[in-house]
XYZ file of C-alpha atoms in Angstrom:
685
model
C 120.104 116.203 309.700
C 118.071 113.037 308.956
C 117.997 110.276 311.540
C 118.800 106.604 311.287
C 115.929 104.161 311.582
C 117.206 103.157 314.980
C 117.203 106.716 316.284
C 120.981 107.202 316.189
C 123.032 109.720 314.284
C 122.707 109.576 310.504
C 125.768 108.098 308.782
C 126.517 108.615 305.117
C 128.251 105.281 304.543
C 125.481 103.340 306.255
C 122.896 105.096 304.086
C 124.828 104.367 300.885
C 125.364 100.728 301.914
C 121.666 99.899 301.974
C 120.545 97.846 298.989
C 118.375 99.480 296.326
C 117.521 96.719 293.841
C 115.458 97.340 290.747
C 111.739 97.276 291.480
C 108.404 97.866 289.743
C 107.012 101.399 289.663
C 105.585 102.501 292.998
C 107.861 100.292 295.133
C 110.230 101.914 297.634
C 113.564 100.529 296.487
C 115.618 100.997 299.660
C 115.497 97.653 301.489
C 113.153 96.092 298.902
C 113.139 92.293 298.711
C 112.012 90.930 295.326
C 109.415 88.166 295.603
C 110.569 84.562 295.455
C 109.727 83.265 291.950
C 109.424 79.740 293.358
C 106.324 80.640 295.369
C 103.031 79.514 293.794
C 101.343 82.131 291.655
C 97.870 80.586 291.873
C 96.047 82.385 294.656
C 94.002 79.286 295.471
C 97.193 77.312 296.151
C 98.750 79.990 298.364
C 97.568 79.475 301.932
C 97.458 82.076 304.666
C 100.227 81.860 307.268
C 98.093 80.415 310.136
C 96.531 77.770 307.863
C 99.918 76.887 306.354
C 101.460 76.392 309.799
C 98.467 74.294 310.892
C 98.849 72.104 307.797
C 102.554 71.678 308.625
C 101.713 70.553 312.176
C 99.102 68.101 310.846
C 101.700 66.728 308.422
C 104.204 66.171 311.245
C 101.540 64.471 313.379
C 100.514 62.263 310.456
C 104.163 61.390 309.880
C 104.680 60.265 313.475
C 101.347 58.441 313.790
C 101.791 56.781 310.416
C 105.265 55.562 311.316
C 104.058 53.997 314.569
C 101.080 52.268 312.957
C 102.824 51.044 309.812
C 105.957 49.827 311.598
C 103.843 47.897 314.150
C 101.770 46.364 311.378
C 104.777 45.389 309.231
C 106.773 43.910 312.102
C 103.833 41.880 313.374
C 102.949 40.541 309.919
C 106.557 39.500 309.310
C 106.712 37.876 312.718
C 103.405 36.040 312.098
C 104.735 34.673 308.827
C 107.885 33.587 310.584
C 110.172 35.741 308.432
C 111.298 38.057 311.190
C 111.579 36.847 314.764
C 114.183 37.303 317.506
C 113.844 33.572 318.215
C 115.177 32.540 314.822
C 117.764 35.340 314.383
C 120.781 36.515 316.191
C 120.433 39.819 318.074
C 122.688 41.644 315.573
C 120.713 40.388 312.577
C 117.396 41.270 314.207
C 118.573 44.804 315.117
C 119.990 45.455 311.631
C 116.866 44.309 309.777
C 114.618 46.244 312.189
C 116.639 49.431 311.528
C 116.415 48.919 307.758
C 112.647 48.418 307.938
C 112.319 51.564 310.047
C 114.375 53.632 307.586
C 112.358 52.354 304.601
C 109.078 53.225 306.328
C 110.298 56.694 307.326
C 111.535 57.476 303.800
C 108.373 56.114 302.197
C 106.158 58.330 304.373
C 108.016 61.569 303.594
C 106.458 62.408 300.145
C 102.834 61.924 301.191
C 103.218 63.692 304.564
C 105.232 66.524 303.002
C 102.486 67.077 300.442
C 99.832 66.957 303.154
C 101.708 69.435 305.352
C 102.987 71.712 302.526
C 106.533 71.392 303.953
C 108.145 72.704 300.761
C 106.090 75.894 300.929
C 106.890 76.258 304.641
C 110.582 76.109 303.774
C 110.262 78.645 300.975
C 108.199 81.069 303.025
C 110.011 80.894 306.350
C 113.313 78.987 306.181
C 114.831 79.962 302.821
C 117.081 83.073 302.916
C 114.638 85.308 301.002
C 111.607 83.969 302.876
C 113.323 84.445 306.241
C 114.148 88.089 305.443
C 110.657 88.770 304.142
C 108.448 86.999 306.693
C 110.470 86.206 309.816
C 112.766 89.182 310.263
C 109.915 91.766 310.440
C 108.256 89.698 313.189
C 111.536 89.450 315.087
C 112.036 93.197 314.804
C 108.635 93.789 316.351
C 109.212 91.236 319.095
C 112.773 92.222 320.010
C 113.632 95.954 320.291
C 113.027 97.422 316.850
C 115.323 100.405 317.306
C 118.308 98.453 318.627
C 118.079 95.836 315.887
C 117.669 98.429 313.098
C 120.633 100.373 314.393
C 122.725 97.197 314.544
C 121.779 96.386 310.952
C 122.704 99.895 309.816
C 126.008 99.757 311.673
C 126.754 96.310 310.227
C 126.047 97.574 306.711
C 128.275 100.590 307.320
C 131.087 98.392 308.668
C 130.822 96.127 305.635
C 131.490 99.083 303.338
C 133.701 101.140 305.620
C 136.502 100.922 303.104
C 134.320 102.332 300.327
C 134.893 106.000 299.565
C 131.607 107.920 299.086
C 133.500 110.640 297.214
C 135.247 108.324 294.762
C 133.659 110.052 291.703
C 135.210 113.359 292.778
C 138.630 111.851 293.397
C 138.494 110.134 290.039
C 137.833 113.512 288.413
C 141.058 114.952 289.833
C 139.516 116.823 292.785
C 141.323 114.890 295.553
C 143.205 118.009 296.637
C 139.967 119.895 297.367
C 138.333 117.200 299.511
C 140.167 117.632 302.810
C 137.354 119.573 304.501
C 134.669 117.371 302.947
C 136.404 114.233 304.224
C 136.573 115.760 307.689
C 132.845 116.567 307.561
C 132.134 112.993 306.475
C 134.093 111.501 309.374
C 132.309 113.853 311.795
C 128.855 112.907 310.380
C 128.200 116.472 309.222
C 127.193 115.371 305.703
C 123.500 114.594 305.187
C 121.686 113.073 302.229
C 120.865 116.499 300.763
C 124.559 117.462 300.809
C 125.651 114.226 299.155
C 123.106 114.322 296.320
C 123.573 118.072 295.775
C 127.369 117.888 295.512
C 127.317 114.957 293.101
C 124.659 116.633 290.954
C 126.586 119.883 290.713
C 129.716 117.940 289.813
C 127.878 116.240 286.951
C 126.735 119.624 285.657
C 130.166 121.287 285.708
C 132.370 118.296 284.800
C 132.525 119.258 281.120
C 133.523 122.913 281.748
C 137.069 123.416 283.129
C 136.286 126.930 284.406
C 133.180 125.820 286.305
C 134.998 122.724 287.549
C 137.737 124.925 289.031
C 135.141 127.061 290.829
C 133.479 123.905 292.090
C 136.808 122.738 293.510
C 137.229 126.095 295.276
C 133.785 125.696 296.842
C 134.639 122.197 298.083
C 137.930 123.328 299.578
C 136.347 126.337 301.295
C 132.971 124.986 302.469
C 133.169 121.205 302.560
C 129.675 119.732 303.002
C 128.171 123.210 302.519
C 129.602 123.601 299.020
C 127.219 124.806 296.290
C 124.455 125.089 298.854
C 120.965 126.224 297.859
C 120.594 130.046 297.655
C 118.572 129.928 300.879
C 121.656 128.456 302.635
C 119.411 125.659 303.922
C 120.727 122.106 303.809
C 117.553 120.395 304.998
C 113.880 121.099 305.555
C 112.869 122.238 309.054
C 112.978 119.263 311.414
C 111.415 116.851 311.843
C 110.795 115.341 308.434
C 107.260 114.070 308.043
C 108.029 111.180 305.671
C 110.911 108.865 304.830
C 112.849 109.974 301.753
C 115.520 108.356 299.622
C 117.077 111.227 297.713
C 119.572 108.918 296.025
C 116.761 107.620 293.791
C 114.318 110.495 294.391
C 111.584 108.557 296.222
C 109.262 109.445 299.099
C 107.753 106.566 301.089
C 104.001 106.936 301.714
C 102.870 103.582 303.093
C 102.775 99.807 302.610
C 101.070 97.806 299.884
C 98.727 95.332 301.528
C 99.145 91.576 301.114
C 95.721 90.929 299.566
C 94.555 89.039 296.485
C 93.621 92.221 294.566
C 97.219 93.516 294.648
C 99.863 92.257 292.179
C 102.213 89.694 293.708
C 105.332 91.810 293.077
C 103.952 94.667 295.205
C 102.458 92.785 298.158
C 104.073 93.688 301.442
C 106.434 96.191 299.785
C 106.708 99.829 300.793
C 104.806 102.220 298.523
C 106.580 105.288 297.160
C 106.287 108.033 294.547
C 109.086 109.478 292.447
C 109.503 112.016 289.672
C 108.810 109.477 286.898
C 105.369 108.868 288.392
C 104.630 112.476 289.323
C 105.482 113.542 285.766
C 102.227 111.925 284.589
C 100.343 113.855 287.326
C 98.250 112.389 290.142
C 94.580 112.962 290.946
C 93.441 112.083 294.483
C 89.762 112.112 295.467
C 88.385 111.722 298.962
C 86.230 113.585 301.484
C 87.675 115.839 304.141
C 89.340 114.062 307.064
C 90.564 111.014 305.124
C 94.228 112.080 305.169
C 94.711 113.514 301.678
C 96.670 116.500 302.982
C 98.594 114.844 305.827
C 99.431 111.555 304.073
C 99.798 112.671 300.455
C 100.046 116.404 299.804
C 102.470 117.319 302.572
C 104.868 114.345 302.090
C 105.027 115.036 298.341
C 105.540 118.760 298.976
C 108.313 117.903 301.444
C 109.944 115.611 298.868
C 109.876 118.348 296.211
C 111.350 120.859 298.670
C 114.170 118.445 299.550
C 114.879 117.868 295.873
C 114.921 121.638 295.358
C 117.663 121.822 297.997
C 119.611 119.284 295.932
C 119.158 121.541 292.859
C 117.114 118.941 290.996
C 113.557 120.301 291.286
C 111.381 123.329 291.936
C 108.136 123.209 293.881
C 104.901 125.227 293.886
C 102.507 124.302 296.702
C 99.010 125.817 296.663
C 96.449 125.548 299.431
C 94.417 127.413 301.984
C 96.314 129.497 304.506
C 95.130 127.076 307.209
C 96.241 123.910 305.380
C 99.181 122.106 306.960
C 101.558 121.954 304.001
C 104.751 122.546 305.924
C 106.189 125.507 307.858
C 106.887 128.765 306.046
C 110.568 128.394 306.942
C 110.743 125.472 304.520
C 109.905 127.685 301.515
C 111.841 130.375 299.683
C 108.790 132.358 298.540
C 105.598 132.610 300.596
C 102.682 134.407 298.937
C 99.772 135.079 301.275
C 97.298 137.605 299.793
C 95.386 139.325 302.539
C 98.181 138.867 305.080
C 100.032 142.171 305.673
C 103.123 140.268 306.823
C 103.398 138.334 303.553
C 106.839 139.099 302.067
C 105.825 138.493 298.428
C 103.004 139.383 296.091
C 101.863 137.616 292.928
C 102.401 138.816 289.385
C 99.036 138.459 287.639
C 100.826 138.026 284.308
C 103.848 136.083 285.549
C 103.777 133.187 283.098
C 103.094 134.984 279.823
C 105.636 135.930 277.208
C 103.345 138.342 275.360
C 100.427 140.653 276.302
C 97.803 138.592 274.461
C 98.774 135.411 276.317
C 98.823 137.273 279.620
C 95.356 138.697 279.040
C 93.920 135.345 277.933
C 95.123 133.512 281.044
C 93.888 136.282 283.338
C 90.458 136.259 281.663
C 90.184 132.481 282.144
C 91.013 132.870 285.825
C 88.589 135.739 286.409
C 85.458 134.097 285.024
C 83.704 131.481 287.162
C 82.656 128.113 285.752
C 79.061 129.182 285.257
C 80.205 131.965 282.905
C 82.600 129.851 280.853
C 80.449 130.449 277.744
C 81.609 134.079 277.716
C 85.303 133.213 278.028
C 86.242 133.970 274.421
C 84.654 137.420 274.368
C 86.223 138.175 277.758
C 89.666 137.217 276.432
C 89.303 139.564 273.472
C 88.083 142.396 275.696
C 91.005 142.009 278.072
C 93.517 141.728 275.234
C 92.207 145.001 273.796
C 93.108 146.691 277.087
C 96.278 144.909 278.209
C 98.042 145.142 274.822
C 97.729 148.927 274.405
C 98.518 149.526 278.082
C 101.720 147.458 277.857
C 102.760 149.299 274.693
C 102.123 152.697 276.318
C 103.599 152.166 279.798
C 106.061 149.313 279.261
C 104.410 147.238 281.974
C 101.192 145.383 282.646
C 98.270 147.113 284.393
C 97.356 146.427 287.991
C 93.839 145.467 289.096
C 92.765 149.051 289.754
C 94.058 150.306 286.409
C 92.311 147.449 284.613
C 89.056 148.235 286.414
C 89.287 151.863 285.378
C 89.752 151.008 281.703
C 87.144 148.249 281.604
C 84.700 150.415 283.553
C 84.910 153.293 281.031
C 86.637 155.913 283.141
C 87.326 158.763 280.752
C 90.495 159.912 282.488
C 92.065 156.462 282.203
C 91.365 156.190 278.473
C 92.507 159.746 277.793
C 95.805 159.106 279.591
C 96.295 155.835 277.687
C 95.752 157.461 274.306
C 98.151 160.272 275.133
C 100.860 157.844 276.189
C 100.393 155.763 273.045
C 100.699 158.819 270.813
C 103.743 160.086 272.718
C 105.431 156.693 272.368
C 104.610 156.482 268.668
C 102.530 153.307 269.191
C 99.088 154.678 268.448
C 98.743 153.285 264.922
C 99.109 149.544 265.712
C 96.751 149.772 268.698
C 94.191 152.281 267.413
C 91.729 149.627 266.236
C 91.802 147.799 269.603
C 91.241 151.007 271.534
C 88.420 152.211 269.286
C 86.703 148.838 269.271
C 86.930 148.499 273.044
C 85.626 152.002 273.675
C 82.828 151.450 271.187
C 81.494 148.456 273.146
C 81.626 150.133 276.560
C 78.217 150.423 278.169
C 76.472 147.867 275.926
C 74.495 145.042 277.522
C 76.599 142.341 275.870
C 79.914 143.994 276.823
C 82.068 141.581 278.876
C 84.135 144.527 280.139
C 81.710 145.343 282.939
C 81.692 141.699 284.028
C 85.497 141.620 284.088
C 85.568 144.886 286.051
C 83.239 143.387 288.648
C 85.401 140.291 288.940
C 88.564 142.380 289.233
C 86.949 144.220 292.128
C 87.387 141.005 294.136
C 91.166 141.443 293.822
C 91.142 145.234 294.226
C 90.455 145.200 297.957
C 92.322 147.105 300.692
C 93.405 143.770 302.183
C 95.249 142.980 298.927
C 96.998 146.336 298.606
C 100.357 145.891 296.867
C 99.852 142.141 296.342
C 99.187 142.105 292.608
C 100.604 145.221 291.000
C 104.255 144.904 292.070
C 104.475 148.605 292.974
C 105.166 148.042 296.674
C 108.910 148.179 297.285
C 108.690 145.884 300.305
C 106.521 143.260 298.549
C 108.006 142.154 295.215
C 105.639 140.283 292.898
C 106.642 136.661 292.250
C 106.510 135.664 288.579
C 105.949 132.024 287.664
C 108.565 132.233 284.933
C 111.145 131.705 287.716
C 110.520 127.935 287.522
C 113.909 127.538 285.872
C 115.442 127.994 289.335
C 115.279 125.516 292.273
C 112.694 127.556 294.169
C 110.220 126.431 296.809
C 107.018 128.453 296.547
C 104.044 128.355 298.906
C 100.813 130.118 297.907
C 98.388 130.646 300.789
C 94.862 131.279 299.578
C 92.504 133.429 301.702
C 89.643 130.928 301.550
C 88.014 132.042 304.795
C 88.138 135.806 304.420
C 87.864 136.111 300.611
C 86.582 132.782 299.200
C 85.789 134.012 295.669
C 89.123 135.803 295.393
C 90.789 132.561 296.513
C 89.060 130.706 293.657
C 90.350 133.249 291.152
C 93.883 133.060 292.513
C 93.813 129.260 292.516
C 92.892 129.166 288.822
C 95.459 131.856 288.060
C 98.362 130.149 289.853
C 97.637 126.727 288.354
C 97.228 128.208 284.883
C 100.467 130.167 285.192
C 102.335 127.080 286.393
C 101.121 124.990 283.463
C 102.124 127.729 281.019
C 105.515 128.378 282.588
C 106.442 124.692 282.992
C 105.793 123.964 279.318
C 107.509 127.162 278.104
C 110.813 126.633 279.970
C 113.903 126.607 277.810
C 115.881 124.755 280.507
C 113.953 121.688 281.637
C 116.706 120.055 283.661
C 114.782 120.792 286.886
C 111.631 118.838 287.626
C 108.774 121.299 288.172
C 106.279 119.980 290.727
C 102.865 121.423 291.582
C 100.811 120.394 294.623
C 97.250 121.758 294.944
C 95.505 120.906 298.193
C 91.991 121.621 296.863
C 91.949 121.806 293.089
C 88.186 122.073 292.562
C 88.355 125.793 291.755
C 91.636 125.562 289.857
C 90.627 123.221 287.040
C 89.118 124.273 283.733
C 89.452 123.151 280.135
C 92.717 125.028 279.671
C 94.176 123.451 282.816
C 93.220 119.931 281.690
C 94.883 120.522 278.335
C 97.942 121.864 280.149
C 98.209 118.699 282.252
C 98.626 116.650 279.070
C 101.776 118.628 278.180
C 103.539 118.184 281.517
C 105.164 114.733 280.940
C 107.165 116.086 278.023
C 108.172 119.178 279.982
C 109.712 117.305 282.973
C 106.921 118.528 285.227
C 103.949 117.099 287.070
C 101.059 117.968 289.363
C 99.371 116.443 292.402
C 95.715 117.504 292.504
C 93.469 116.833 295.496
C 89.668 116.897 295.299
C 86.962 116.303 297.878
C 84.566 115.074 295.202
C 84.349 114.999 291.430
C 80.932 116.620 291.774
C 82.793 119.874 292.508
C 83.872 119.910 288.840
C 81.652 120.539 285.812
C 80.370 117.246 284.441
C 81.982 117.847 281.054
C 85.390 118.142 282.748
C 85.463 114.924 284.783
C 86.223 112.336 282.101
C 88.845 114.519 280.325
C 90.549 115.082 283.682
C 90.769 111.321 284.268
C 92.323 110.932 280.850
C 94.826 113.738 281.414
C 96.414 112.230 284.542
C 98.388 109.004 284.717
C 98.030 108.264 288.457
C 94.670 108.050 290.199
C 94.054 107.681 293.923
C 90.784 106.991 295.754
C 90.447 107.548 299.502
C 87.854 105.951 301.821
C 84.373 107.385 301.820
C 84.159 108.616 298.238
C 80.671 108.751 296.753
C 79.543 105.834 294.550
C 79.241 108.152 291.532
C 82.864 109.161 292.060
C 83.849 105.523 292.453
C 82.149 104.731 289.139
C 84.676 106.859 287.234
C 87.590 105.191 289.038
C 86.123 101.752 288.372
C 85.662 102.486 284.668
C 89.169 103.914 284.379
C 90.698 100.818 286.031
C 88.772 98.397 283.830
C 88.209 94.692 284.372
C 90.332 91.626 284.990
C 89.848 87.888 284.430
C 89.188 86.026 287.676
C 88.589 82.349 288.369
C 85.044 81.788 289.588
C 83.887 78.590 291.300
C 80.229 77.582 291.163
C 79.038 74.888 293.593
C 75.853 72.940 292.810
C 74.173 70.817 295.481
C 71.749 67.963 294.640
C 70.174 65.144 296.676
C 72.307 62.004 296.768
C 70.452 59.077 295.193
C 73.403 56.821 294.447
C 74.131 53.389 295.940
C 72.146 50.331 296.812
C 69.588 49.505 299.435
C 72.075 49.651 302.316
C 73.270 53.220 301.480
C 69.729 54.432 300.855
C 68.602 53.030 304.223
C 71.507 54.814 305.917
C 70.543 58.130 304.303
C 66.924 57.695 305.495
C 68.097 57.060 309.060
C 70.411 60.133 308.871
C 67.518 62.324 307.777
C 65.330 61.029 310.613
C 68.010 61.455 313.289
C 69.857 64.616 312.108
C 67.176 66.323 310.049
C 69.513 66.818 307.079
C 69.448 65.306 303.621
C 72.579 63.847 302.090
C 73.657 65.839 299.076
C 76.221 65.605 296.322
C 78.421 68.573 295.497
C 79.365 69.562 291.930
C 82.066 72.228 291.436
C 82.415 74.174 288.171
C 85.375 76.523 287.583
C 85.433 79.190 284.871
C 87.141 82.492 284.097
C 84.960 85.612 284.025
C 85.593 89.359 283.778
C 85.155 91.339 286.955
C 85.876 94.983 287.829
C 89.180 95.423 289.602
C 87.459 97.675 292.149
C 83.717 98.183 292.027
C 82.129 101.547 292.955
C 80.591 99.870 296.006
C 83.989 98.586 297.192
C 85.553 102.021 296.830
C 82.661 103.732 298.579
C 82.127 101.323 301.471
C 84.869 98.683 301.766
C 88.043 100.778 302.041
C 89.390 100.816 305.618
C 90.338 104.079 307.286
C 93.875 105.231 306.572
C 94.032 103.300 303.304
C 93.746 104.266 299.648
C 93.584 102.580 296.258
C 96.054 103.994 293.752
C 96.925 103.163 290.153
C 100.164 104.390 288.606
C 101.583 105.229 285.197
C 105.239 106.158 284.788
C 106.460 108.616 282.200
C 108.224 105.666 280.528
C 104.851 104.008 279.930
C 105.048 101.400 282.708
C 101.642 100.893 284.296
C 100.712 99.494 287.697
C 97.138 98.254 288.321
C 95.246 99.525 291.378
C 97.006 98.873 294.684
C 95.450 98.846 298.128
C 97.910 100.841 300.248
C 98.022 101.392 303.999
C 99.088 105.033 304.331
C 99.517 104.789 308.112
C 102.550 102.456 308.023
């Protein structure tokens, strides 16, 4: 069960009562306060808070001092002229005229002192309703018991909407008779955000079918808040949640946009969040180890996808080393850990393909390392000439050992294959493939021996039963299951079998990209999170990323450095993703690609020119000579020139050396086409 911000029990009505106004992409909508349009947009006119308050104090002091001086001067001048004297006037007349003079002086001083002290801006920033909520309330919350105040605000919001029925859509659909148990669970605070979003989503799906609607009503009457629960019977991820989530709009909060000049005004000070519309364009994050990519990006996004899977709105595939902290195994439905005897699932090597040729092509791409990419096409053909006949003969795909035997020219394997093809009556269509493949066996340019050697990395005793699906206690997971709200965790054996882990990483990512684009039912968002994607990316993967926005799918790819990728792949990868994120400490050559992708912006540049002061007559010139003799400085005139020039939004040097720890710079593109320029985000808040 999620917790309230104040640490108390989570309440459904209080959660629903919180405001979620429209906001630009990347802004966490819950509790968002739109910026005041009356505030100055010119950055040179907008003062920092300490300087603004100091100017206000100076304005007040000038107001008081000016009143004293001017009133004394005016009264004495009038008295000297004989126009205003207590000797020639009655006490009432003198007091009345003195009050009028005082009022006139006070009113006359207000415009100049208000402009000097920026009183209007002080009111807008601190005393107006929006300014008070934005700038004063956060300080009060820090100064006076954050938890108690937050809980009071949540309780006040809940009390304000206590009469509102959270299940009004169901009652309006004629399901009032089935809501008795659900209402009881709501009053007892047994309904969490996952339950609420899941029940409403299922109702939307079945509303048009009377038969399904009747079954839905039976579920509500029998199970209340547990109606239509996820097949795992889980109603939340294992506690505690790592990040703050708003499942009502599908956002996960990752940090706070900093109030700096480089950030757009609409985002400054707002909470930063990702949602499905942003993830659908895919996100590439680059940063060295230890900068928080896994803890502050990969795991919160994986947690968000798992929560959305529990609401039956998404499916998640999370790939990373077995040691990577991407959430407990209990938070996933399928855990694939090759090399771990206790792993409950294996991996289908052909799980995303609809035909043998496609299966063989994807497997060949995964088997060959980057340095052998030139032989990819011949390797695909060689593998297709084996997988196709084998599938026709046995009605299934071959396992690693069977593939090794055929590619390695074992006579018994080929003899058995030919006999099965003839017995099944499938020899004629596959005869040419078999003869051609057998004719190339043993030649120096035969890719079969290379593929057999690469398959040997997967045909190890530690991987027994992981890839052939023959073990009864270890079913092979097929990526075509992405049409279901599954949560899949793939643990790569990077320490014990590093090269096998590279092959599996490419295979899983390639299968995901194929399966996500080939789904007939795309109502679920398919999310992929890869903790270290250096080994998983090739030309086919980059092309697959371009197809994800139209398939209601997206990927989050983490890299330590772009140098880990082939040079020819770096620019296409930047073009294939819509969101880009740079962490502190990236190399300048990595920062150059980010800087070029983010482009330039017009900025106002001020040039100051100093020249010796030669103006004035003999008296001023003599004074300047004395100043130079006494102070050792020459009087100068100052000339200021302002112009607009193009500057990089973030230079490679800034990205490499100026980013503080725990921060990141991220640019966003939504699937709707909305773009957000680079934002400096504090991921620790």
